[in-house]
PDB file of N, CA, C and O in Angstrom:
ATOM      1  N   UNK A   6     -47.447 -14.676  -7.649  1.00 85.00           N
ATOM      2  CA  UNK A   6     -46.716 -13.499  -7.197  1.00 85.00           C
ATOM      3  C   UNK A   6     -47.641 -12.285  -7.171  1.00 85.00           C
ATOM      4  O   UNK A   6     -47.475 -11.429  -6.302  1.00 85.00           O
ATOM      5  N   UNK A   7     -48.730 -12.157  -8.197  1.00 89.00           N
ATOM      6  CA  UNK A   7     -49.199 -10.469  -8.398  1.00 89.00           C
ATOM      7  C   UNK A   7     -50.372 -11.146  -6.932  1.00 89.00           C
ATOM      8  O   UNK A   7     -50.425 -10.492  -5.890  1.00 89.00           O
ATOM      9  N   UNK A   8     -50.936 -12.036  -7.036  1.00 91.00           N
ATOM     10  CA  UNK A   8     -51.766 -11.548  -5.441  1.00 91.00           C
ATOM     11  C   UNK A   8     -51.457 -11.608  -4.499  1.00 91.00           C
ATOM     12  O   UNK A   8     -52.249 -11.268  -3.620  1.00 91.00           O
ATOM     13  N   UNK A   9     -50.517 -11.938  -4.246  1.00 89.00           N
ATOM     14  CA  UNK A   9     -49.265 -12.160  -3.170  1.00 89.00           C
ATOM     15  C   UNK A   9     -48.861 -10.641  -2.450  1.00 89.00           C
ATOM     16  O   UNK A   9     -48.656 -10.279  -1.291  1.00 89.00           O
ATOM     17  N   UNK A  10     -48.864  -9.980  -3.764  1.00 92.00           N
ATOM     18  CA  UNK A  10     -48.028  -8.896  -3.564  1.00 92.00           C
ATOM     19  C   UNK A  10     -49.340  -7.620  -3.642  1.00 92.00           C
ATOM     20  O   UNK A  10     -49.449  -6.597  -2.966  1.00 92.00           O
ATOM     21  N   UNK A  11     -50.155  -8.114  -4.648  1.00 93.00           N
ATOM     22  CA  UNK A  11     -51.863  -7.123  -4.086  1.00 93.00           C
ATOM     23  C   UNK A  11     -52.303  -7.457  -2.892  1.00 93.00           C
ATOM     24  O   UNK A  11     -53.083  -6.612  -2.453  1.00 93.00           O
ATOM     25  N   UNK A  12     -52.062  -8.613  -1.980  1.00 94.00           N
ATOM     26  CA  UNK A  12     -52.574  -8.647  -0.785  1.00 94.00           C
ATOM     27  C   UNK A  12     -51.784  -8.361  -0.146  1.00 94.00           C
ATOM     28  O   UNK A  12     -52.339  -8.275   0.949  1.00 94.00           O
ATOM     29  N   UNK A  13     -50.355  -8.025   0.037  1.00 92.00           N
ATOM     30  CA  UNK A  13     -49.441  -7.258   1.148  1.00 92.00           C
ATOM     31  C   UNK A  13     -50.058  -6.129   0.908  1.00 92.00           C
ATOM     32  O   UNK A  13     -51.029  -5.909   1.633  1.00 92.00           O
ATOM     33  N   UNK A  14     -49.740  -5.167  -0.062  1.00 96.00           N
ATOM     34  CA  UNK A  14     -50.243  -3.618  -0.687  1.00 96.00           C
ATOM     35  C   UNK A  14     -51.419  -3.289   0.511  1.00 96.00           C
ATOM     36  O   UNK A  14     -51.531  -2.350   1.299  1.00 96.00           O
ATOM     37  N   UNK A  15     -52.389  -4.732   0.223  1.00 97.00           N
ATOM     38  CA  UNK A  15     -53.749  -3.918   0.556  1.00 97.00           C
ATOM     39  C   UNK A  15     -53.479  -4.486   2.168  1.00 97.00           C
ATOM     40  O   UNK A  15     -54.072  -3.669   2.873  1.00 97.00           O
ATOM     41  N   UNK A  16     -52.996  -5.279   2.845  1.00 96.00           N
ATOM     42  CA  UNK A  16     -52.810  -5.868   4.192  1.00 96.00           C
ATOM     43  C   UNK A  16     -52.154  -4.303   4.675  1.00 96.00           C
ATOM     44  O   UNK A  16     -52.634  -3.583   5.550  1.00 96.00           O
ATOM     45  N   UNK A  17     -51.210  -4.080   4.032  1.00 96.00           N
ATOM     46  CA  UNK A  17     -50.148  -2.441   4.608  1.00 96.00           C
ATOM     47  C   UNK A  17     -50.527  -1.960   4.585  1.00 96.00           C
ATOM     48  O   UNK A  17     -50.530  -1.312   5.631  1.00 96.00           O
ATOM     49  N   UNK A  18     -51.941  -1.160   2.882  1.00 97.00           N
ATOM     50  CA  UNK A  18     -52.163  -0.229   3.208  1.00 97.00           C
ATOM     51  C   UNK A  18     -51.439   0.868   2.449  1.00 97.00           C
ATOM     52  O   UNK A  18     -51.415   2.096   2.534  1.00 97.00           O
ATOM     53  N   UNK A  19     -50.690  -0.301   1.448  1.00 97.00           N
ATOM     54  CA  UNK A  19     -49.846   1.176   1.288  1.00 97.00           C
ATOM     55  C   UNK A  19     -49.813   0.754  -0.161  1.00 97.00           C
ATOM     56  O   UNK A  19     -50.010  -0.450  -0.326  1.00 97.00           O
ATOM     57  N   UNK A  20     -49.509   1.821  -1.772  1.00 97.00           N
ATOM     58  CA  UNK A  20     -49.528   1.550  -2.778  1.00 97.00           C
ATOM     59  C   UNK A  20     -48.195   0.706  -3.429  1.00 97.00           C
ATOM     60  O   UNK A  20     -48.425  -0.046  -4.376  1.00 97.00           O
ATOM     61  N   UNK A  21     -46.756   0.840  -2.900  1.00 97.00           N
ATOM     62  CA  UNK A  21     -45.908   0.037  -2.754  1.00 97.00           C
ATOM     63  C   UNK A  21     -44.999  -0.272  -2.202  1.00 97.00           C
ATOM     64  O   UNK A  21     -44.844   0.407  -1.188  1.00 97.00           O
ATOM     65  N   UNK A  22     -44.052  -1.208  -2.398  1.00 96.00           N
ATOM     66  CA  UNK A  22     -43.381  -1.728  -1.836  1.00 96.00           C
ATOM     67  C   UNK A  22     -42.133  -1.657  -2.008  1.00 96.00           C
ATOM     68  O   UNK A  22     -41.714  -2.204  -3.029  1.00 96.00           O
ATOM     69  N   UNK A  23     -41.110  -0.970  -1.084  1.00 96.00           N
ATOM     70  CA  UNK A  23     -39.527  -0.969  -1.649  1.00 96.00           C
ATOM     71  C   UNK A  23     -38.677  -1.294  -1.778  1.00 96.00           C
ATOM     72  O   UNK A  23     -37.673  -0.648  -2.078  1.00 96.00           O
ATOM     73  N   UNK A  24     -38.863  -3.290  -1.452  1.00 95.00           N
ATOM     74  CA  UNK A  24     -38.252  -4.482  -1.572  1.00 95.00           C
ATOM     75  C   UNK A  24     -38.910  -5.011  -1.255  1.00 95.00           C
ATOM     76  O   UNK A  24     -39.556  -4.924  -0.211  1.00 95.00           O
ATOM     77  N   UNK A  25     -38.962  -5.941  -2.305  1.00 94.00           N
ATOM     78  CA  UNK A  25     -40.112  -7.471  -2.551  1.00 94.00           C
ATOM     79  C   UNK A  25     -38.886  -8.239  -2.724  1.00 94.00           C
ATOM     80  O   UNK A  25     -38.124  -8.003  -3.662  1.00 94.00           O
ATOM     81  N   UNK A  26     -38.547  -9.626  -1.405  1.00 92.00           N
ATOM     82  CA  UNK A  26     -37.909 -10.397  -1.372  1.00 92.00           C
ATOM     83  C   UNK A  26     -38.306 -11.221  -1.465  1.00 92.00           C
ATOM     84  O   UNK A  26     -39.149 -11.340  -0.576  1.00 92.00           O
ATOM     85  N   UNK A  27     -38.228 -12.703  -2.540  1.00 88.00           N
ATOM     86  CA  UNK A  27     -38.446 -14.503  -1.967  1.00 88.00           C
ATOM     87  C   UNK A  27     -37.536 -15.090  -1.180  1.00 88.00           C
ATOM     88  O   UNK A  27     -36.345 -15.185  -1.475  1.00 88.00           O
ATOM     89  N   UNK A  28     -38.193 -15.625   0.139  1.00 85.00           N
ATOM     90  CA  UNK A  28     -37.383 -16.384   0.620  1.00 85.00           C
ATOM     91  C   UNK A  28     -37.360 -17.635   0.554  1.00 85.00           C
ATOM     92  O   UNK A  28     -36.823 -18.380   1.374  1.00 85.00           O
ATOM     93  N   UNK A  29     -37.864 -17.909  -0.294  1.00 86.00           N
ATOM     94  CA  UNK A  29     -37.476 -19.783  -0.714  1.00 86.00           C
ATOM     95  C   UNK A  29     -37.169 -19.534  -2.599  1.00 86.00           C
ATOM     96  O   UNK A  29     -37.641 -18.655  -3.319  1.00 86.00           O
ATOM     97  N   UNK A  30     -36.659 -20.145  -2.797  1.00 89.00           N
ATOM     98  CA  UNK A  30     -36.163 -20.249  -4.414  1.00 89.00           C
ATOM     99  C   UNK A  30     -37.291 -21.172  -4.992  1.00 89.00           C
ATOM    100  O   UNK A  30     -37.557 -22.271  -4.506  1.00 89.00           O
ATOM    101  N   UNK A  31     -37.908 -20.645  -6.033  1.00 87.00           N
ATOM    102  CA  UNK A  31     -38.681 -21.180  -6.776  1.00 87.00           C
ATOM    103  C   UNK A  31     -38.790 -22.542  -7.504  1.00 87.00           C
ATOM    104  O   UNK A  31     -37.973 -22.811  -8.385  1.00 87.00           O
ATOM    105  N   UNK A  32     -39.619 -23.275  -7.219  1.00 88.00           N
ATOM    106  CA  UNK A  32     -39.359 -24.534  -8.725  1.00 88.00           C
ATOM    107  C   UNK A  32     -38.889 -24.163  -9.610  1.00 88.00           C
ATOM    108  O   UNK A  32     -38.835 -22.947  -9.795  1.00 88.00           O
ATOM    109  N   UNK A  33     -38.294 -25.167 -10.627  1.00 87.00           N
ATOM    110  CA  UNK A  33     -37.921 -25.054 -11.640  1.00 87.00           C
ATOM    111  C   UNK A  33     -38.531 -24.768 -12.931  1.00 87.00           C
ATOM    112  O   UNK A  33     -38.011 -24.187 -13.884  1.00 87.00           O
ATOM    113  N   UNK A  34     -40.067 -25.404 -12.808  1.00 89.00           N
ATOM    114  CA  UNK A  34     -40.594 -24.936 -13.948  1.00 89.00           C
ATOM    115  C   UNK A  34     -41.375 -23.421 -13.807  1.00 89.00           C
ATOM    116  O   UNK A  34     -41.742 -22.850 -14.834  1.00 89.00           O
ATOM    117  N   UNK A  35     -41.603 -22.808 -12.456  1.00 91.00           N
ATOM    118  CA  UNK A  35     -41.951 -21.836 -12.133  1.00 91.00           C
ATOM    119  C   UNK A  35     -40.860 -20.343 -12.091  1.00 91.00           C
ATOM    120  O   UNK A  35     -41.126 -19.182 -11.779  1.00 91.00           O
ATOM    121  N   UNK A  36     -39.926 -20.807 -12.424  1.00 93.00           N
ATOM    122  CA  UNK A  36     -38.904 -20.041 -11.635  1.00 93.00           C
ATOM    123  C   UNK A  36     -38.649 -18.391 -12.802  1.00 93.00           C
ATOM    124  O   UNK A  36     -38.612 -17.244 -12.357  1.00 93.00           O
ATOM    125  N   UNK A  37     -38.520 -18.769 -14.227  1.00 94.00           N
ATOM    126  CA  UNK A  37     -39.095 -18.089 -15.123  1.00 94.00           C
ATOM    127  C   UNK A  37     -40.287 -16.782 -14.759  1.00 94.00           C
ATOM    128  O   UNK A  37     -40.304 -15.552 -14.715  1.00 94.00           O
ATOM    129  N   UNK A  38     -41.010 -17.675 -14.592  1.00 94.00           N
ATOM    130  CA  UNK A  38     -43.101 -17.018 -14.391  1.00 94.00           C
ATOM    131  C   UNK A  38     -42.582 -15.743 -13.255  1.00 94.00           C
ATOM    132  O   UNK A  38     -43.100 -14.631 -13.354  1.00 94.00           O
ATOM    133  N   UNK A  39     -41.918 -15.917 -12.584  1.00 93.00           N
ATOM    134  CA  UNK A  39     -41.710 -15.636 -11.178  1.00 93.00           C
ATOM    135  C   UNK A  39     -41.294 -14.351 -11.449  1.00 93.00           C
ATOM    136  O   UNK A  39     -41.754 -13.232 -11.225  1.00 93.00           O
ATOM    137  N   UNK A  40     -39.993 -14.931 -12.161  1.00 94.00           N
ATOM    138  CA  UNK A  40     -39.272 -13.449 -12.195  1.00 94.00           C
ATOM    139  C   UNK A  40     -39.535 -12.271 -13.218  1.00 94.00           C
ATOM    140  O   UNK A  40     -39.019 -11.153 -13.200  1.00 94.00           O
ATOM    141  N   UNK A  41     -40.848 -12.996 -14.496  1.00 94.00           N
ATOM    142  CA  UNK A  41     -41.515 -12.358 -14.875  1.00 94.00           C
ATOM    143  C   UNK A  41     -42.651 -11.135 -14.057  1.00 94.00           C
ATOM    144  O   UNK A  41     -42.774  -9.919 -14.202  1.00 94.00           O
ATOM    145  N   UNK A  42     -43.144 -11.843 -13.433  1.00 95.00           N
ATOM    146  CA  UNK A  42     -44.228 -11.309 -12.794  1.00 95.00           C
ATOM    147  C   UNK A  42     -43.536 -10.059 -11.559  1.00 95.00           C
ATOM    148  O   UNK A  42     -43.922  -8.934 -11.241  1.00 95.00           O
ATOM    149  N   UNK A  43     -42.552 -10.776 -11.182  1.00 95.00           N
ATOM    150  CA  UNK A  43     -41.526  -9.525 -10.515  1.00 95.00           C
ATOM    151  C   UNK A  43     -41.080  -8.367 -11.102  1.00 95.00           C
ATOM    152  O   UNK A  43     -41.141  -7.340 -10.426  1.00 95.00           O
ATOM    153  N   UNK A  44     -40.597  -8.312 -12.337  1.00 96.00           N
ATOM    154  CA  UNK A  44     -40.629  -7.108 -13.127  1.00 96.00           C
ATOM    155  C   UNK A  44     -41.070  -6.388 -13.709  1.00 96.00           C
ATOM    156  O   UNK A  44     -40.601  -5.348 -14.171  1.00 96.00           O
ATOM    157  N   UNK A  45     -42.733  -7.127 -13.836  1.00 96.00           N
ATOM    158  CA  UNK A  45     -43.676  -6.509 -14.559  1.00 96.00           C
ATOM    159  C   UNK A  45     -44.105  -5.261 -13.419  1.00 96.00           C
ATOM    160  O   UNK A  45     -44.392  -4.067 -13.506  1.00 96.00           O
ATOM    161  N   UNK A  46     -43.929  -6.587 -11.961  1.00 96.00           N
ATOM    162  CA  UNK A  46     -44.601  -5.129 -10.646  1.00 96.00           C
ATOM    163  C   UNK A  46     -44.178  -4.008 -10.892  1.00 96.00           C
ATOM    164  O   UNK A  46     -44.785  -2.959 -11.108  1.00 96.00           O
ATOM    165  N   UNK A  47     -42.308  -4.417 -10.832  1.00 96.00           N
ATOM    166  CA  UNK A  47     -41.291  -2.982 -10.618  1.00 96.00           C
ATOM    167  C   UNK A  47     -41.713  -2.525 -11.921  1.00 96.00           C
ATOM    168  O   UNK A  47     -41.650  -1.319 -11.681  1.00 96.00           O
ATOM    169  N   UNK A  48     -42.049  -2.581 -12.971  1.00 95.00           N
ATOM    170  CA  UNK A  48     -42.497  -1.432 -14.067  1.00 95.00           C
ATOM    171  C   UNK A  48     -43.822  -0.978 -14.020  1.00 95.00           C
ATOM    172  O   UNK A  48     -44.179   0.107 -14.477  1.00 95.00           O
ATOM    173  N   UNK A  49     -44.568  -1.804 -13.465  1.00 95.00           N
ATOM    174  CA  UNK A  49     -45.794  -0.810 -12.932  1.00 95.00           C
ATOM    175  C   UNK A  49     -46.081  -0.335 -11.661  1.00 95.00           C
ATOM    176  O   UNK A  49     -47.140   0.107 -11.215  1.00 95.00           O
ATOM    177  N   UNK A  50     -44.642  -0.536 -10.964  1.00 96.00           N
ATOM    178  CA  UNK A  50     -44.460   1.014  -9.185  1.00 96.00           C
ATOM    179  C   UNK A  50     -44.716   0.318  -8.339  1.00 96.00           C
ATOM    180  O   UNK A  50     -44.554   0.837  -7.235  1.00 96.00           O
ATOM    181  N   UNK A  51     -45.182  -1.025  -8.328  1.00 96.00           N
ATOM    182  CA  UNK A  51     -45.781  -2.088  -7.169  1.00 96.00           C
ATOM    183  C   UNK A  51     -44.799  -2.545  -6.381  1.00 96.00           C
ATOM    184  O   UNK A  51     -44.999  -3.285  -5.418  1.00 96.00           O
ATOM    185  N   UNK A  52     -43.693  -2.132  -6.746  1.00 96.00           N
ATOM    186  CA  UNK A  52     -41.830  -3.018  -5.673  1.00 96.00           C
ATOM    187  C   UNK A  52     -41.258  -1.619  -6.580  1.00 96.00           C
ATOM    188  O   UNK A  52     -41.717  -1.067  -7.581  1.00 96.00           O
ATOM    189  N   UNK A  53     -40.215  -1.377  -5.851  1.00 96.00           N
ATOM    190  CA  UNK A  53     -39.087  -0.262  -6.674  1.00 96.00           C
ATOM    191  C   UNK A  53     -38.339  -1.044  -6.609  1.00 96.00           C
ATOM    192  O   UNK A  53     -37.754  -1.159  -7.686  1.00 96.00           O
ATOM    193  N   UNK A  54     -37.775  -2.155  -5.381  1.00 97.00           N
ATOM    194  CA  UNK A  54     -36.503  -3.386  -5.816  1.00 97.00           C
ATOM    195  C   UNK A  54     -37.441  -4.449  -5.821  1.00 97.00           C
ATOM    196  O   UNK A  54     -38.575  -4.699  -5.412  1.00 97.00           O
ATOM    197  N   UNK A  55     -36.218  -5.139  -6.647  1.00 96.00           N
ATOM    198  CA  UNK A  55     -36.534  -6.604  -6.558  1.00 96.00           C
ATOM    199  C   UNK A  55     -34.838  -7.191  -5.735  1.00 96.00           C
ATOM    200  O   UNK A  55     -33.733  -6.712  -5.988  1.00 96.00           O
ATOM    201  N   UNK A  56     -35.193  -8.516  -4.580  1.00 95.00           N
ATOM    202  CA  UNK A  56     -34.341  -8.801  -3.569  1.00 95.00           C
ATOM    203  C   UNK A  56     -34.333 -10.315  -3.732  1.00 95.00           C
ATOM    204  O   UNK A  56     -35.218 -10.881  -4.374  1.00 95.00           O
ATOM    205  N   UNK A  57     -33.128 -11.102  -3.032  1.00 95.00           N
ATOM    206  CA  UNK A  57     -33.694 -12.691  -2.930  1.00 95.00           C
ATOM    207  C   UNK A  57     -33.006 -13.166  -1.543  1.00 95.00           C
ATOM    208  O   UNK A  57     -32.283 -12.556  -0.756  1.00 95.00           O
ATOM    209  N   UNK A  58     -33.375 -14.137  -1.545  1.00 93.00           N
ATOM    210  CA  UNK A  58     -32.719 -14.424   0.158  1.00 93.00           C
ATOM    211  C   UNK A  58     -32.445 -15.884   0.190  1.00 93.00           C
ATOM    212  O   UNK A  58     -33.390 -16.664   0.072  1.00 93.00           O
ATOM    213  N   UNK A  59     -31.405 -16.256   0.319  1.00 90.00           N
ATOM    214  CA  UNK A  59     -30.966 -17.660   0.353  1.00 90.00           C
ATOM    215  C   UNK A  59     -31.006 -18.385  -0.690  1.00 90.00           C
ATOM    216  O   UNK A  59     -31.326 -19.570  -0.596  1.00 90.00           O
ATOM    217  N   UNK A  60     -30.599 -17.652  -2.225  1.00 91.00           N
ATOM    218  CA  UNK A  60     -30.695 -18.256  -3.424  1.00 91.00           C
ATOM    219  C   UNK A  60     -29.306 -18.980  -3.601  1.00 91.00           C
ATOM    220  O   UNK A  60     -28.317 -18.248  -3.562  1.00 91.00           O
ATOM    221  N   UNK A  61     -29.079 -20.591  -3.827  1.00 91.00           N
ATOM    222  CA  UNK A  61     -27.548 -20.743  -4.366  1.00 91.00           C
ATOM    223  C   UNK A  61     -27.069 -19.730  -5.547  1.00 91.00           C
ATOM    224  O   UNK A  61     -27.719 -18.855  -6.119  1.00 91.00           O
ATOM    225  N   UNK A  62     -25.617 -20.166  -5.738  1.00 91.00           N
ATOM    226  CA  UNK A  62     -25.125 -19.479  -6.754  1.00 91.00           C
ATOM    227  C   UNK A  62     -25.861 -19.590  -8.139  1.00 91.00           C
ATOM    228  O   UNK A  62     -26.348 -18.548  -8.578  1.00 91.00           O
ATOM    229  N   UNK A  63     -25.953 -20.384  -8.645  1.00 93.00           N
ATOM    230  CA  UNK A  63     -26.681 -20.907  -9.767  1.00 93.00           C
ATOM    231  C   UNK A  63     -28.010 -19.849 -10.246  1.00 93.00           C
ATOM    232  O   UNK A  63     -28.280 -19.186 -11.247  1.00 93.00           O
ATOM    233  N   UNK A  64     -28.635 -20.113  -8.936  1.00 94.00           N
ATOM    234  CA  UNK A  64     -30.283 -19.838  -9.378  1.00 94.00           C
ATOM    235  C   UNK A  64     -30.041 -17.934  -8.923  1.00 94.00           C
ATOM    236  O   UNK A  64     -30.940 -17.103  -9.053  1.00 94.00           O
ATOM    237  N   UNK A  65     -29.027 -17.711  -8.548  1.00 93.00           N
ATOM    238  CA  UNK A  65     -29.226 -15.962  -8.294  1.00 93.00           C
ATOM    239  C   UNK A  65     -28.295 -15.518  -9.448  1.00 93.00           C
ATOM    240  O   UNK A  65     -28.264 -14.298  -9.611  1.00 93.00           O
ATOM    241  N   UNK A  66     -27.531 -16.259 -10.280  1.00 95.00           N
ATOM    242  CA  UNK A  66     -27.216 -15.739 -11.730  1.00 95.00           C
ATOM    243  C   UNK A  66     -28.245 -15.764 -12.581  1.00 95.00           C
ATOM    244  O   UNK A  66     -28.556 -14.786 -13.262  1.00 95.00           O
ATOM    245  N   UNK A  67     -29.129 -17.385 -12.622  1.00 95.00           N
ATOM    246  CA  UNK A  67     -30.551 -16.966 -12.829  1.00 95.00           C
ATOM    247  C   UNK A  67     -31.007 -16.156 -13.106  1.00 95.00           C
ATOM    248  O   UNK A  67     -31.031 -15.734 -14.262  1.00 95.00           O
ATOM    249  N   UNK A  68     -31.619 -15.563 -11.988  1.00 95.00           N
ATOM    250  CA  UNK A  68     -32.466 -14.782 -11.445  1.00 95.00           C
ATOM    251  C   UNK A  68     -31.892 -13.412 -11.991  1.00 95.00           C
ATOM    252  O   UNK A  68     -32.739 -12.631 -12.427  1.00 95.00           O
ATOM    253  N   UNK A  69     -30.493 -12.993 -12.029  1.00 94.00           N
ATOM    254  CA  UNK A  69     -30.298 -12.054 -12.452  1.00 94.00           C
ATOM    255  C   UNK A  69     -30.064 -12.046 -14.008  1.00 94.00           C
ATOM    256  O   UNK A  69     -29.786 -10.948 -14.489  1.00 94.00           O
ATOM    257  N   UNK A  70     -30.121 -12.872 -14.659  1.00 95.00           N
ATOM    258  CA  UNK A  70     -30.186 -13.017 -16.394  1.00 95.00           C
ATOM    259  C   UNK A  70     -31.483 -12.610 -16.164  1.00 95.00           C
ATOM    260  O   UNK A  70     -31.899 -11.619 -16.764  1.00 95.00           O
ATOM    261  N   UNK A  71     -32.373 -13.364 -15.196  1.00 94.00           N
ATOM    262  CA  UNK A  71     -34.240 -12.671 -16.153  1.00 94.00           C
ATOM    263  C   UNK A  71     -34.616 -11.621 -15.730  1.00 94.00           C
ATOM    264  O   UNK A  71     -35.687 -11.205 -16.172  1.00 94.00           O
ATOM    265  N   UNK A  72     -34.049 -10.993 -14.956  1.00 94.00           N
ATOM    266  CA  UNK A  72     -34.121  -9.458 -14.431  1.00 94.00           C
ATOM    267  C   UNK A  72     -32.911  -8.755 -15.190  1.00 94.00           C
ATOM    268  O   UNK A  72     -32.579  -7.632 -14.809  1.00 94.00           O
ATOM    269  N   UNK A  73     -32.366  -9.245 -16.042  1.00 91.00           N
ATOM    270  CA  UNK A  73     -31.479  -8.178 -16.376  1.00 91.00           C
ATOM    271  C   UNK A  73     -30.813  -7.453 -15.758  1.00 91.00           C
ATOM    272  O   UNK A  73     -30.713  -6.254 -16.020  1.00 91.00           O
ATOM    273  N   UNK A  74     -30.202  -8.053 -14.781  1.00 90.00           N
ATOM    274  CA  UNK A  74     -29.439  -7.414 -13.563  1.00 90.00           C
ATOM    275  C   UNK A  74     -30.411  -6.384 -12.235  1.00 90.00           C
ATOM    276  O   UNK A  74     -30.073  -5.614 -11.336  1.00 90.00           O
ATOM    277  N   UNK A  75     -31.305  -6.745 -12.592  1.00 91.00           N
ATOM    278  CA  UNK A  75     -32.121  -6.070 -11.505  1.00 91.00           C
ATOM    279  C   UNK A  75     -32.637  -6.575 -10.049  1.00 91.00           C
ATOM    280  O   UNK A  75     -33.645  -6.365  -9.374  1.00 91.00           O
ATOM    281  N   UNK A  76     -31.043  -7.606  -9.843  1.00 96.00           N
ATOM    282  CA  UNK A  76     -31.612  -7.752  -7.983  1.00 96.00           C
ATOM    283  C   UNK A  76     -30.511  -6.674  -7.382  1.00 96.00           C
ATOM    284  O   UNK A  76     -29.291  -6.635  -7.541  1.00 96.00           O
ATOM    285  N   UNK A  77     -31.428  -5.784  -6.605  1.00 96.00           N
ATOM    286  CA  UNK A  77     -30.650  -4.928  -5.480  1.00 96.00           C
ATOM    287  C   UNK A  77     -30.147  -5.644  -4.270  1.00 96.00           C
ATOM    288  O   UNK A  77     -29.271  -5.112  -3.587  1.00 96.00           O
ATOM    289  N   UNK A  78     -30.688  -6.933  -3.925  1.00 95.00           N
ATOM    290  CA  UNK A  78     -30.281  -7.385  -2.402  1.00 95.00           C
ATOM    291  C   UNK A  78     -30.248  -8.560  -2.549  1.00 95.00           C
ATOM    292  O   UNK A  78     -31.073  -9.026  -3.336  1.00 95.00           O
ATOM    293  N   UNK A  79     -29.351  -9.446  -1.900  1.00 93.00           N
ATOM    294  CA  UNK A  79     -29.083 -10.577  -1.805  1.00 93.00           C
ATOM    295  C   UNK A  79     -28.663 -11.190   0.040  1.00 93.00           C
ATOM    296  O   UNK A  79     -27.620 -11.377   0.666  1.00 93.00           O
ATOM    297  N   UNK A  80     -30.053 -11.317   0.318  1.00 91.00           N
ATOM    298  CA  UNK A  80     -29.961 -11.911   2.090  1.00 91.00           C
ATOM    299  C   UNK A  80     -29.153 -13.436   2.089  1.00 91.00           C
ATOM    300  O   UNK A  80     -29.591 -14.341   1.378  1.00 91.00           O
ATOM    301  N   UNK A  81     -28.074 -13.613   2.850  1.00 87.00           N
ATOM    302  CA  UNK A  81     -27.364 -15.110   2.490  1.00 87.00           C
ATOM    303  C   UNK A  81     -27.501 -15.465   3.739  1.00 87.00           C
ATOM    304  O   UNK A  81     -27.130 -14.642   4.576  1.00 87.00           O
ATOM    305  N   UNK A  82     -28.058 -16.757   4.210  1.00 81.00           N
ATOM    306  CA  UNK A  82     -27.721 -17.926   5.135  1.00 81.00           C
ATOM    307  C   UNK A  82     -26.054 -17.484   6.233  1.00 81.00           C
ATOM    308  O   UNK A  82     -24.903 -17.452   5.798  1.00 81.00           O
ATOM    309  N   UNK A  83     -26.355 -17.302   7.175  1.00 81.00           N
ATOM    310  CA  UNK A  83     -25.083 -17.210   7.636  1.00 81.00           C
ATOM    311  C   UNK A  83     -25.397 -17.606   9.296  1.00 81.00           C
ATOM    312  O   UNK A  83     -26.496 -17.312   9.766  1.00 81.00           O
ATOM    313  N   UNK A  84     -24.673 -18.082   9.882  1.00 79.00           N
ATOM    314  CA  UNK A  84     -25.013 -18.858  11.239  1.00 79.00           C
ATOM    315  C   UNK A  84     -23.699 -19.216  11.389  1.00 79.00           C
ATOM    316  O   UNK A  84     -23.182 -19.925  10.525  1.00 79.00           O
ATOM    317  N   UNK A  85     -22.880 -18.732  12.631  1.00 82.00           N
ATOM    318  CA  UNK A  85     -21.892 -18.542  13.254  1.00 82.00           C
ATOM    319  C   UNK A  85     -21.360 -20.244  13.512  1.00 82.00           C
ATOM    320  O   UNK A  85     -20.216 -20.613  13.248  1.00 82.00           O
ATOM    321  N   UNK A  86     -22.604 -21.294  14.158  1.00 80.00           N
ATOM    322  CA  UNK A  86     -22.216 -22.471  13.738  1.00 80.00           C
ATOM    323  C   UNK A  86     -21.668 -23.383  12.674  1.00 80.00           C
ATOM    324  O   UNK A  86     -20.984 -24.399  12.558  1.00 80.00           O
ATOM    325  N   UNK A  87     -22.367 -22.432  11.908  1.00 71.00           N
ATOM    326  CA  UNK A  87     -21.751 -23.571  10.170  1.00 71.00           C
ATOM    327  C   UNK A  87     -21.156 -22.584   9.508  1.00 71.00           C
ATOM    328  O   UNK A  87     -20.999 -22.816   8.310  1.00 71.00           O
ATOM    329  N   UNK A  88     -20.724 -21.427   9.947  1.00 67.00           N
ATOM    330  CA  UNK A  88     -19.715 -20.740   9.101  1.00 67.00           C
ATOM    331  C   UNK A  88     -18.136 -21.421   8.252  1.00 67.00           C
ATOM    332  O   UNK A  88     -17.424 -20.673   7.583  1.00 67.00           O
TER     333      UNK A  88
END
């Protein structure tokens, strides 16, 4: 995640970022590390949100236990066919 997110910074150009979204849900044994390294950014100014995009229910309660409630956005799967 941190060079991921030092190489957008330095690709943009810009010092940060005001939503850092994953769009694939993490492994399982990674999934922890992840959302560590996500909050460490937002406390050192590198993301002001943290976002997720197409997380099931499960893994975005997850996600919000290891953020401590700190996802601002939640992008969901939606397609007029399989609605």
């Amino acid at each position: 995640v941190r060079d991921a997110l030092r190489g957008s910074l330095e690709r943009l150009r810009i010092s940060y970022l005001d939503l850092y979204m994953p769009h694939a849900v993490p492994a399982d044994p990674y999934f922890p590390e992840v959302f560590r390294e996500l909050m460490a950014a937002k406390r050192a100014g590198f993301i002001r949100e943290i976002g997720l995009s197409n997380f099931p229910p499960s893994k975005f309660q997850y996600a919000l236990n290891l953020t401590e409630g700190a996802i601002a956005a939640h992008q969901v799967h939606y397609n007029l066919k399989y609605r």
